[in-house]
Short mmCIF file of C-alpha atoms in Angstrom, two decimals:
data_model
loop_
_atom_site.label_atom_id
_atom_site.label_comp_id
_atom_site.label_asym_id
_atom_site.label_seq_id
_atom_site.Cartn_x
_atom_site.Cartn_y
_atom_site.Cartn_z
CA MET A 1 -12.73 -24.17 13.77
CA SER A 2 -12.21 -22.61 17.00
CA LYS A 3 -12.40 -18.73 17.62
CA VAL A 4 -10.29 -17.32 14.77
CA ARG A 5 -7.85 -14.68 16.08
CA VAL A 6 -5.22 -13.26 13.74
CA ARG A 7 -2.80 -10.38 13.89
CA PHE A 8 -0.86 -7.87 11.73
CA ALA A 9 2.49 -6.83 13.55
CA PRO A 10 4.28 -4.21 11.76
CA SER A 11 7.54 -2.49 12.97
CA PRO A 12 7.25 1.34 12.97
CA THR A 13 10.48 1.84 11.04
CA GLY A 14 9.05 3.29 7.90
CA SER A 15 5.65 3.87 6.27
CA LEU A 16 3.32 1.03 5.53
CA HIS A 17 4.98 -1.01 2.68
CA ILE A 18 2.51 -2.33 -0.24
CA GLY A 19 3.55 -5.85 0.96
CA GLY A 20 2.79 -5.07 4.41
CA ALA A 21 -0.72 -3.81 3.42
CA ARG A 22 -1.22 -7.20 1.64
CA THR A 23 -0.31 -9.22 4.74
CA ALA A 24 -2.77 -6.93 6.75
CA LEU A 25 -5.50 -7.35 3.96
CA PHE A 26 -5.27 -11.25 4.20
CA ASN A 27 -5.22 -11.43 7.88
CA TRP A 28 -8.24 -8.98 7.86
CA LEU A 29 -10.15 -10.74 5.25
CA PHE A 30 -9.64 -14.22 7.14
CA ALA A 31 -10.77 -12.92 10.39
CA ARG A 32 -13.90 -11.22 8.66
CA HIS A 33 -14.75 -14.45 6.83
CA HIS A 34 -14.55 -16.52 10.01
CA GLY A 35 -16.27 -14.03 12.24
CA GLY A 36 -12.92 -13.79 14.12
CA ALA A 37 -10.71 -10.95 15.77
CA PHE A 38 -8.28 -8.85 13.73
CA VAL A 39 -5.38 -7.72 16.12
CA LEU A 40 -3.11 -4.81 15.48
CA ARG A 41 0.03 -5.07 17.32
CA ILE A 42 3.10 -2.86 16.89
CA ASP A 43 6.42 -4.46 17.02
CA ASP A 44 8.56 -1.60 18.20
CA THR A 45 11.26 -3.26 20.16
CA ASP A 46 13.85 -1.96 17.60
CA THR A 47 14.57 1.11 19.74
CA GLU A 48 17.09 2.63 17.29
CA ARG A 49 14.90 2.55 14.14
CA SER A 50 11.20 2.81 15.48
CA THR A 51 9.99 6.20 15.36
CA ASP A 52 6.68 7.86 16.61
CA ILE A 53 5.98 9.24 13.17
CA SER A 54 6.16 5.81 11.25
CA TYR A 55 3.87 4.48 13.99
CA ARG A 56 1.33 7.30 13.34
CA GLU A 57 1.82 6.85 9.52
CA ILE A 58 1.06 3.08 9.85
CA LEU A 59 -2.29 3.44 11.74
CA ALA A 60 -3.32 6.24 9.26
CA ALA A 61 -2.53 4.20 6.40
CA MET A 62 -4.46 1.24 7.88
CA ARG A 63 -7.55 3.60 8.65
CA TRP A 64 -7.29 5.06 5.05
CA LEU A 65 -7.31 1.29 3.57
CA GLY A 66 -10.49 0.63 5.63
CA LEU A 67 -8.63 -2.26 7.63
CA ASP A 68 -10.26 -1.64 10.93
CA TRP A 69 -8.80 -3.58 13.66
CA ASP A 70 -10.80 -5.03 16.60
CA GLU A 71 -8.02 -4.83 19.21
CA GLY A 72 -4.95 -2.81 19.22
CA PRO A 73 -3.68 0.90 19.55
CA GLU A 74 -6.49 3.43 20.07
CA LYS A 75 -8.88 0.63 20.84
CA GLY A 76 -7.30 -1.41 23.47
CA GLY A 77 -8.64 -5.08 24.11
CA PRO A 78 -8.38 -7.70 26.65
CA TYR A 79 -4.82 -8.78 25.88
CA GLY A 80 -3.11 -5.29 25.68
CA PRO A 81 -0.98 -3.46 25.90
CA TYR A 82 -0.48 -3.58 22.02
CA LEU A 83 2.94 -1.97 21.72
CA GLN A 84 5.68 -4.41 22.52
CA SER A 85 7.88 -1.62 24.13
CA GLN A 86 5.11 -1.62 26.67
CA ARG A 87 4.96 -5.45 27.38
CA LEU A 88 8.71 -5.94 28.41
CA GLU A 89 7.73 -7.50 31.77
CA PHE A 90 6.05 -10.48 29.77
CA TYR A 91 9.22 -11.09 27.99
CA ARG A 92 11.31 -10.88 30.91
CA ARG A 93 9.25 -13.19 33.04
CA GLU A 94 9.28 -15.78 30.32
CA ALA A 95 12.99 -15.52 29.51
CA ALA A 96 13.74 -15.95 33.26
CA ARG A 97 11.56 -19.22 33.19
CA LEU A 98 13.50 -20.46 30.37
CA LEU A 99 16.76 -19.82 32.19
CA ASN A 100 15.39 -21.61 35.38
CA GLU A 101 14.42 -24.55 33.43
CA GLY A 102 17.78 -24.77 31.62
CA LYS A 103 16.32 -24.29 28.33
CA ALA A 104 18.06 -21.07 27.61
CA TYR A 105 21.57 -19.67 29.02
CA LEU A 106 23.41 -16.50 29.53
CA CYS A 107 26.09 -15.77 26.69
CA TYR A 108 28.93 -13.49 27.44
CA CYS A 109 30.62 -13.44 24.16
CA THR A 110 31.61 -9.86 22.78
CA VAL A 111 30.68 -8.89 19.27
CA GLU A 112 34.34 -8.63 18.51
CA GLU A 113 34.86 -12.33 19.56
CA LEU A 114 31.78 -13.65 17.69
CA ALA A 115 32.94 -11.93 14.51
CA ALA A 116 36.50 -13.25 14.77
CA ARG A 117 34.96 -16.87 15.26
CA ARG A 118 32.68 -16.44 12.27
CA LYS A 119 35.62 -15.38 10.17
CA ILE A 120 37.58 -18.64 11.24
CA ALA A 121 34.68 -20.78 10.57
CA GLN A 122 34.06 -19.29 7.12
CA ALA A 123 37.87 -19.71 6.41
CA GLU A 124 37.64 -23.47 7.55
CA GLY A 125 34.58 -24.04 5.31
CA ARG A 126 32.09 -24.49 8.38
CA PRO A 127 28.85 -22.73 8.89
CA PRO A 128 29.42 -19.56 10.70
CA MET A 129 27.31 -20.44 13.52
CA TYR A 130 27.62 -19.86 17.31
CA ASP A 131 29.82 -22.43 18.81
CA ARG A 132 27.71 -22.68 22.06
CA ARG A 133 30.78 -22.11 24.23
CA CYS A 134 28.70 -20.23 26.89
CA ARG A 135 26.13 -23.06 27.01
CA TYR A 136 28.10 -25.02 29.49
CA LEU A 137 29.66 -22.39 31.67
CA THR A 138 30.09 -23.19 35.50
CA PRO A 139 28.79 -20.58 38.11
CA GLU A 140 32.43 -19.70 38.58
CA ASP A 141 32.92 -18.89 34.78
CA ARG A 142 29.84 -16.59 34.87
CA THR A 143 30.99 -14.93 37.85
CA ARG A 144 34.45 -14.12 36.23
CA LEU A 145 32.86 -12.97 32.90
CA GLU A 146 30.54 -10.77 34.95
CA LYS A 147 33.44 -9.23 36.87
CA GLU A 148 35.04 -8.18 33.56
CA GLY A 149 32.02 -6.06 32.96
CA ARG A 150 30.54 -8.12 30.28
CA GLN A 151 26.70 -7.86 29.79
CA PRO A 152 25.16 -11.10 28.58
CA VAL A 153 22.61 -11.89 26.06
CA ILE A 154 20.17 -14.79 26.64
CA ARG A 155 20.37 -17.66 23.98
CA LEU A 156 17.83 -20.43 23.64
CA ALA A 157 19.26 -23.86 23.87
CA ILE A 158 18.57 -25.51 20.53
CA PRO A 159 18.49 -29.42 20.27
CA ASP A 160 21.57 -30.40 18.30
CA GLN A 161 19.80 -33.37 16.59
CA GLY A 162 16.55 -34.09 15.18
CA THR A 163 14.30 -31.73 12.92
CA THR A 164 11.68 -29.16 13.12
CA THR A 165 8.76 -29.19 10.76
CA VAL A 166 6.63 -26.38 9.79
CA ARG A 167 3.14 -27.42 8.84
CA ASP A 168 2.01 -24.70 6.56
CA ILE A 169 -1.53 -24.09 5.15
CA VAL A 170 -0.13 -22.64 2.05
CA ARG A 171 3.31 -24.49 1.51
CA GLY A 172 2.70 -27.89 3.05
CA GLU A 173 5.29 -29.33 5.36
CA VAL A 174 8.74 -27.70 5.28
CA THR A 175 11.40 -29.51 7.36
CA PHE A 176 14.51 -27.91 8.92
CA GLU A 177 17.65 -29.77 10.53
CA ASN A 178 17.99 -28.68 13.98
CA ASP A 179 21.79 -28.82 13.54
CA THR A 180 21.50 -25.84 11.18
CA ILE A 181 19.94 -23.63 13.68
CA ASP A 182 22.02 -21.32 15.85
CA ASP A 183 21.41 -21.05 19.55
CA PHE A 184 19.98 -17.77 18.70
CA ILE A 185 19.57 -14.71 21.18
CA ILE A 186 16.12 -14.08 22.59
CA VAL A 187 17.10 -11.17 24.90
CA LYS A 188 19.73 -8.65 23.94
CA SER A 189 22.33 -7.25 26.41
CA ASN A 190 20.11 -4.12 26.79
CA GLY A 191 17.22 -6.27 28.02
CA MET A 192 15.24 -5.98 24.81
CA PRO A 193 13.79 -9.10 23.34
CA THR A 194 14.67 -10.32 19.81
CA TYR A 195 11.79 -10.65 17.13
CA ASN A 196 11.53 -14.36 17.22
CA PHE A 197 11.08 -14.34 21.03
CA ALA A 198 8.82 -11.47 21.62
CA THR A 199 6.57 -12.47 18.84
CA VAL A 200 6.00 -16.05 20.16
CA VAL A 201 5.33 -14.97 23.69
CA ASP A 202 2.83 -12.22 22.28
CA ASP A 203 1.06 -14.40 19.93
CA HIS A 204 0.48 -16.90 22.82
CA LEU A 205 -0.62 -14.44 25.30
CA MET A 206 -3.05 -12.80 22.73
CA GLN A 207 -4.41 -16.21 21.89
CA ILE A 208 -3.63 -15.89 18.27
CA SER A 209 -4.97 -18.82 16.41
CA HIS A 210 -3.44 -18.35 12.76
CA ILE A 211 -0.01 -16.76 11.83
CA ILE A 212 -0.41 -15.33 8.23
CA ARG A 213 2.42 -13.60 7.05
CA ALA A 214 4.90 -13.13 4.02
CA GLU A 215 7.04 -15.93 2.89
CA GLU A 216 10.24 -14.30 3.76
CA HIS A 217 9.33 -15.00 7.35
CA LEU A 218 9.34 -18.84 6.75
CA SER A 219 13.03 -19.01 7.71
CA ASN A 220 12.14 -17.55 11.09
CA THR A 221 9.29 -20.13 11.85
CA PRO A 222 11.38 -23.21 12.89
CA LYS A 223 13.19 -20.94 15.24
CA GLN A 224 9.73 -19.68 16.67
CA ILE A 225 8.39 -23.13 16.84
CA LEU A 226 11.38 -24.17 19.10
CA VAL A 227 10.45 -21.12 21.16
CA TYR A 228 6.95 -22.39 21.37
CA GLU A 229 8.13 -25.79 22.45
CA ALA A 230 10.50 -24.55 25.09
CA LEU A 231 7.88 -22.34 26.63
CA GLY A 232 5.19 -25.18 26.55
CA TYR A 233 2.89 -23.28 24.30
CA GLU A 234 0.26 -24.70 21.92
CA LEU A 235 1.25 -24.08 18.27
CA PRO A 236 -0.90 -21.71 16.11
CA ALA A 237 -1.51 -22.63 12.55
CA PHE A 238 1.10 -21.07 9.94
CA ALA A 239 0.31 -19.60 6.43
CA HIS A 240 3.05 -18.05 4.64
CA VAL A 241 1.88 -16.21 1.55
CA PRO A 242 3.79 -15.54 -1.64
CA MET A 243 6.45 -12.83 -2.15
CA ILE A 244 5.45 -9.82 -4.02
CA LEU A 245 8.04 -9.19 -6.84
CA ALA A 246 8.38 -6.39 -9.46
CA PRO A 247 7.78 -7.21 -13.05
CA ASP A 248 11.59 -8.13 -13.48
CA ARG A 249 11.12 -10.73 -10.65
CA SER A 250 13.43 -8.73 -8.43
CA LYS A 251 12.62 -7.43 -5.04
CA LEU A 252 9.98 -4.67 -5.08
CA SER A 253 11.83 -1.26 -4.43
CA LYS A 254 11.79 2.35 -4.75
CA ARG A 255 13.20 2.14 -8.18
CA HIS A 256 9.97 0.32 -9.52
CA GLY A 257 7.89 3.30 -8.41
CA ALA A 258 5.84 3.89 -5.39
CA THR A 259 6.22 1.20 -2.78
CA SER A 260 4.20 2.70 0.32
CA VAL A 261 0.40 2.98 0.84
CA GLU A 262 1.05 6.68 1.75
CA GLU A 263 2.68 7.34 -1.74
CA TYR A 264 -0.18 5.77 -3.62
CA ARG A 265 -2.68 7.88 -1.43
CA ASP A 266 -0.85 10.99 -2.51
CA GLU A 267 -0.68 10.10 -6.20
CA GLY A 268 -4.59 9.83 -6.16
CA TYR A 269 -5.15 6.19 -5.88
CA LEU A 270 -8.45 5.07 -4.16
CA PRO A 271 -8.40 2.74 -1.05
CA GLU A 272 -10.94 0.46 -2.52
CA ALA A 273 -8.79 -0.05 -5.70
CA ILE A 274 -5.69 -0.75 -3.76
CA ILE A 275 -7.64 -3.32 -1.67
CA ASN A 276 -9.15 -5.00 -4.77
CA TYR A 277 -5.65 -5.18 -6.36
CA LEU A 278 -3.82 -6.38 -3.29
CA ALA A 279 -6.37 -9.13 -2.87
CA LEU A 280 -5.39 -10.50 -6.27
CA LEU A 281 -1.87 -10.54 -5.37
CA GLY A 282 -1.47 -14.34 -4.51
CA TRP A 283 -5.08 -15.14 -3.92
CA SER A 284 -7.20 -16.45 -6.65
CA PRO A 285 -11.04 -16.26 -6.22
CA GLU A 286 -13.13 -18.52 -8.17
CA GLY A 287 -14.06 -17.03 -11.60
CA GLU A 288 -12.31 -14.66 -13.79
CA GLU A 289 -13.65 -11.40 -12.58
CA GLU A 290 -11.03 -8.65 -11.36
CA ILE A 291 -13.26 -6.21 -10.00
CA ILE A 292 -14.32 -7.68 -6.71
CA PRO A 293 -16.63 -5.96 -4.23
CA LEU A 294 -15.29 -6.00 -0.52
CA GLU A 295 -18.25 -8.01 0.53
CA LYS A 296 -17.52 -10.79 -2.02
CA MET A 297 -13.80 -10.85 -0.97
CA ILE A 298 -14.80 -11.41 2.60
CA ALA A 299 -17.48 -14.05 1.46
CA SER A 300 -15.06 -16.14 -0.67
CA PHE A 301 -11.66 -15.59 0.92
CA SER A 302 -9.69 -18.68 1.95
CA LEU A 303 -6.17 -19.41 2.58
CA GLU A 304 -6.58 -22.73 0.41
CA ARG A 305 -6.86 -20.64 -2.63
CA VAL A 306 -3.47 -18.46 -1.93
CA SER A 307 -0.62 -19.43 -4.38
CA LYS A 308 2.73 -20.84 -3.48
CA ASN A 309 4.07 -18.82 -6.39
CA ALA A 310 5.48 -15.23 -6.18
CA ALA A 311 2.92 -12.36 -6.97
CA ILE A 312 4.05 -10.14 -9.73
CA TYR A 313 3.45 -6.37 -9.00
CA ASP A 314 1.82 -4.78 -12.07
CA THR A 315 1.33 -0.96 -11.63
CA LYS A 316 -0.61 -0.72 -14.90
CA LYS A 317 -3.35 -3.34 -13.66
CA LEU A 318 -3.56 -1.22 -10.48
CA THR A 319 -3.91 1.80 -12.40
CA TRP A 320 -6.74 0.19 -14.53
CA ILE A 321 -8.56 -0.90 -11.43
CA ASN A 322 -8.28 2.40 -10.11
CA GLY A 323 -9.83 3.89 -13.02
CA HIS A 324 -12.77 1.64 -12.67
CA TYR A 325 -13.50 2.73 -9.17
CA LEU A 326 -13.05 6.40 -10.12
CA ARG A 327 -15.59 6.27 -12.98
CA GLU A 328 -18.01 4.02 -11.02
CA GLY A 329 -17.78 5.56 -7.38
CA ASP A 330 -20.27 7.90 -5.87
CA LEU A 331 -19.68 11.13 -7.61
CA ASP A 332 -19.97 13.31 -4.36
CA ARG A 333 -17.34 11.25 -2.64
CA ILE A 334 -14.95 11.33 -5.69
CA THR A 335 -15.39 14.97 -5.67
CA ARG A 336 -14.61 15.43 -2.05
CA LEU A 337 -11.42 13.39 -2.82
CA ALA A 338 -10.52 15.14 -5.99
CA VAL A 339 -10.89 18.72 -4.45
CA PRO A 340 -7.47 18.65 -2.53
CA PHE A 341 -5.72 17.75 -5.84
CA LEU A 342 -7.11 20.62 -7.56
CA GLN A 343 -6.31 22.86 -4.71
CA ALA A 344 -2.66 21.71 -4.62
CA LYS A 345 -2.31 22.68 -8.41
CA GLY A 346 -3.68 26.05 -7.44
CA LEU A 347 -7.01 25.60 -9.64
CA LEU A 348 -9.53 26.01 -6.70
CA PRO A 349 -9.37 28.11 -3.44
CA ASP A 350 -9.07 26.51 -0.13
CA PRO A 351 -11.49 26.04 1.41
CA LEU A 352 -13.73 25.68 -1.61
CA PRO A 353 -16.70 28.25 -1.39
CA GLU A 354 -20.01 26.20 -0.99
CA GLN A 355 -21.54 28.09 -4.03
CA ASP A 356 -18.73 26.72 -6.04
CA TYR A 357 -19.24 23.01 -5.36
CA ASN A 358 -22.01 22.06 -7.89
CA HIS A 359 -19.75 23.39 -10.72
CA VAL A 360 -16.70 21.42 -9.57
CA ARG A 361 -18.83 18.31 -9.13
CA ALA A 362 -20.07 18.76 -12.89
CA VAL A 363 -16.49 19.27 -14.06
CA ILE A 364 -15.29 16.11 -12.27
CA ALA A 365 -18.22 14.15 -13.64
CA ALA A 366 -17.26 15.26 -17.20
CA VAL A 367 -13.59 14.22 -16.97
CA ARG A 368 -13.59 11.18 -14.59
CA ASP A 369 -14.25 8.86 -17.63
CA ARG A 370 -11.05 9.28 -19.30
CA VAL A 371 -8.56 9.36 -16.25
CA LYS A 372 -7.15 6.63 -14.04
CA THR A 373 -6.19 8.79 -10.78
CA LEU A 374 -7.31 11.62 -8.80
CA ALA A 375 -4.01 13.48 -9.96
CA GLU A 376 -5.05 13.02 -13.46
CA VAL A 377 -8.48 14.26 -12.58
CA ALA A 378 -6.84 17.61 -11.57
CA ASP A 379 -4.70 17.70 -14.77
CA ALA A 380 -7.75 16.87 -17.03
CA ALA A 381 -9.80 19.70 -15.19
CA SER A 382 -7.29 22.37 -15.29
CA TYR A 383 -8.66 24.29 -18.20
CA PHE A 384 -11.96 24.68 -16.55
CA PHE A 385 -10.36 26.71 -13.73
CA THR A 386 -7.55 28.46 -15.36
CA ASP A 387 -6.87 30.40 -18.68
CA VAL A 388 -5.53 28.38 -21.65
CA THR A 389 -2.22 30.03 -22.43
CA SER A 390 -0.87 27.22 -24.82
CA TYR A 391 -2.09 24.68 -27.44
CA GLU A 392 -0.89 21.15 -27.98
CA GLU A 393 1.65 20.98 -30.77
CA LYS A 394 0.12 18.19 -32.57
CA GLY A 395 -3.26 19.82 -32.53
CA VAL A 396 -1.85 23.22 -33.97
CA ARG A 397 -0.22 21.26 -36.82
CA LYS A 398 -3.43 19.27 -37.49
CA TYR A 399 -6.20 21.67 -36.81
CA PHE A 400 -4.93 25.35 -36.56
CA SER A 401 -2.53 25.32 -39.57
CA LYS A 402 -5.25 24.74 -42.22
CA PRO A 403 -6.27 27.77 -44.37
CA GLY A 404 -9.36 29.70 -43.08
CA VAL A 405 -9.45 28.24 -39.48
CA ALA A 406 -9.12 31.52 -37.71
CA ALA A 407 -12.14 32.89 -39.84
CA LEU A 408 -13.97 29.71 -39.02
CA LEU A 409 -13.47 30.20 -35.30
CA ASP A 410 -14.85 33.98 -35.74
CA GLU A 411 -18.08 32.56 -37.35
CA ALA A 412 -18.44 30.12 -34.78
CA ARG A 413 -18.01 32.57 -32.09
CA GLU A 414 -20.80 34.90 -33.61
CA GLU A 415 -23.25 31.91 -33.69
CA LEU A 416 -22.54 30.91 -30.04
CA ALA A 417 -22.81 34.78 -29.10
CA ALA A 418 -26.20 34.93 -30.78
CA LEU A 419 -27.78 31.81 -28.78
CA PRO A 420 -30.73 32.76 -26.58
CA HIS A 421 -29.71 30.15 -24.08
CA PHE A 422 -26.05 28.86 -24.01
CA THR A 423 -26.56 25.07 -23.47
CA ALA A 424 -24.85 22.06 -24.81
CA ALA A 425 -27.77 21.09 -26.93
CA ALA A 426 -28.19 24.75 -28.52
CA ALA A 427 -24.40 25.10 -29.27
CA GLU A 428 -24.25 21.59 -30.83
CA GLU A 429 -27.27 22.72 -33.09
CA ALA A 430 -25.63 26.05 -34.01
CA TYR A 431 -22.40 24.17 -34.88
CA ARG A 432 -23.99 21.37 -36.90
CA THR A 433 -26.25 24.29 -38.79
CA LEU A 434 -22.97 26.19 -39.42
CA ALA A 435 -21.03 23.30 -40.81
CA GLU A 436 -23.93 22.45 -43.07
CA ARG A 437 -24.10 25.94 -44.38
CA LYS A 438 -20.50 26.12 -45.18
CA GLU A 439 -20.59 22.56 -46.71
CA ILE A 440 -17.69 21.42 -44.37
CA SER A 441 -17.56 18.27 -42.09
CA THR A 442 -18.51 18.82 -38.39
CA GLY A 443 -14.96 17.72 -37.59
CA GLN A 444 -13.47 20.76 -39.40
CA LEU A 445 -15.34 22.76 -36.92
CA PHE A 446 -15.37 20.84 -33.72
CA HIS A 447 -11.61 20.03 -33.54
CA PRO A 448 -10.24 23.54 -33.69
CA THR A 449 -13.09 24.61 -31.48
CA ARG A 450 -11.86 21.98 -28.76
CA LEU A 451 -8.29 23.06 -29.23
CA ALA A 452 -9.14 26.68 -29.01
CA VAL A 453 -11.08 26.55 -25.57
CA THR A 454 -9.19 23.70 -23.93
CA GLY A 455 -5.59 23.71 -25.40
CA ARG A 456 -5.96 20.02 -25.94
CA THR A 457 -7.02 17.56 -28.57
CA MET A 458 -8.77 15.16 -26.28
CA GLY A 459 -11.28 15.44 -23.55
CA PRO A 460 -15.04 15.13 -22.57
CA GLY A 461 -17.62 15.79 -25.12
CA LEU A 462 -17.06 19.24 -26.80
CA PHE A 463 -20.60 20.71 -25.97
CA GLU A 464 -20.50 19.64 -22.42
CA ILE A 465 -17.21 21.32 -22.06
CA LEU A 466 -18.71 24.59 -23.72
CA GLU A 467 -21.57 24.55 -21.25
CA LEU A 468 -19.51 24.05 -18.38
CA LEU A 469 -17.22 26.84 -19.27
CA GLY A 470 -19.92 29.35 -19.97
CA ARG A 471 -20.55 31.86 -22.85
CA GLU A 472 -18.13 34.47 -21.80
CA THR A 473 -15.17 32.09 -21.28
CA VAL A 474 -15.92 30.20 -24.57
CA LEU A 475 -16.22 33.40 -26.69
CA GLU A 476 -13.07 35.04 -24.97
CA ARG A 477 -11.09 31.66 -25.89
CA LEU A 478 -12.36 31.56 -29.32
CA SER A 479 -11.33 35.10 -30.09
CA ARG A 480 -7.72 34.51 -28.34
CA ALA A 481 -7.35 31.57 -30.58
CA SER A 482 -8.13 33.29 -33.65
CA ARG A 483 -5.73 36.09 -32.87
CA TRP A 484 -2.85 33.57 -31.86
CA ILE A 485 -3.46 31.69 -35.44
CA ARG A 486 -3.19 34.93 -37.23
CA GLU A 487 -0.14 36.17 -35.28
CA ASN A 488 1.67 32.86 -35.37
CA LEU A 489 0.60 31.02 -38.46
CA GLY A 490 -0.32 33.69 -40.78
#
């Protein structure tokens, strides 16, 4: 295989969609597997919808995911510039060449005229295609139309017979009849190139070897092949990866939850979890494992193992994978990532004092086994940093409503207050001794204590919690719970 060069070319008209991130990942993995180049190009010729904010968000999302590009914005490279809005001279030059060679032509039809003809065609049961009336204009016709003040577009002259075949690595051969393809516009009346023209010029000039993109672009590919052929360019290899659908097999949209990388980041997902999950959307590595280190993804990735079938987006599976990386990840890194979520809930000061770091780290170590996102870390850790002001209703019914619980909490408090050293091991020994002395099960003592000091019925080990909270806080919360029971439950 010759030098592999692939590209990801998003339009800066919104945040990086999860589908776009999957396309970027497949390109990145293919490039890394073959020791090739991964190019980031920004297709920003849609001047009405493209924004600098979206451009910045896309770059930030790519960096956050770890999809580093070899050439592109902020890095440069031998085939720049890498924003289409800065490459207009290339498109104008190639469009002029097509006009001079008779492979493209000026079209003066107005929007209103085109709409009226489409309406007539539909009424007559004909395909609403452009009727090519400007394809054979005389110089005199053009002069007359220009005097009317009409601003022409440039259309590609499509062969009206024969076929165009897409030879696709994923989907095999897909053939399109040329007479179903419009003489489509390649340059708009404002001088801006259309997508199907600009992307071909750029992919050729940037020496892109493989076009890896989503299946919804397959219908564009015969048009692009016709542009390649008209310009005399060598065709790259094509690979159209399957669509990502919602669980109900509809198009993935906001109603199914978060759809952008930025939203998942803000909800507390880890980049490595998103990368792991996206890799499995349409690609099936050998074996059954679902937690795949990045190095293994790179080593085993191939387009031949990409499925033709649509991939179903399962947020539950993504969340499960995220929980794995949250549990297994480097604790200091997870702590650094979790701190902003704790600060956003008002649980920690911003900035975090250096002397508080080890305590926060220990709390996160205690709670991360039972949560799936960084946002859940903040919720699970809240009672370590703020007072308990309420108790879970089901816990109150199950543990606080039993006779003698307030007195039992008072006795437990006395045992803990008397400990020479307030550690998890010492607290556990004191509780087990008290339970034995009172001839009750340990659960009768453990469960109401957990509810008293955390307000919850579930969480990390009870005695780990007690040690992290510290003696003063634990004693105060036991007293408060005892009072609450007497005042509210009698």
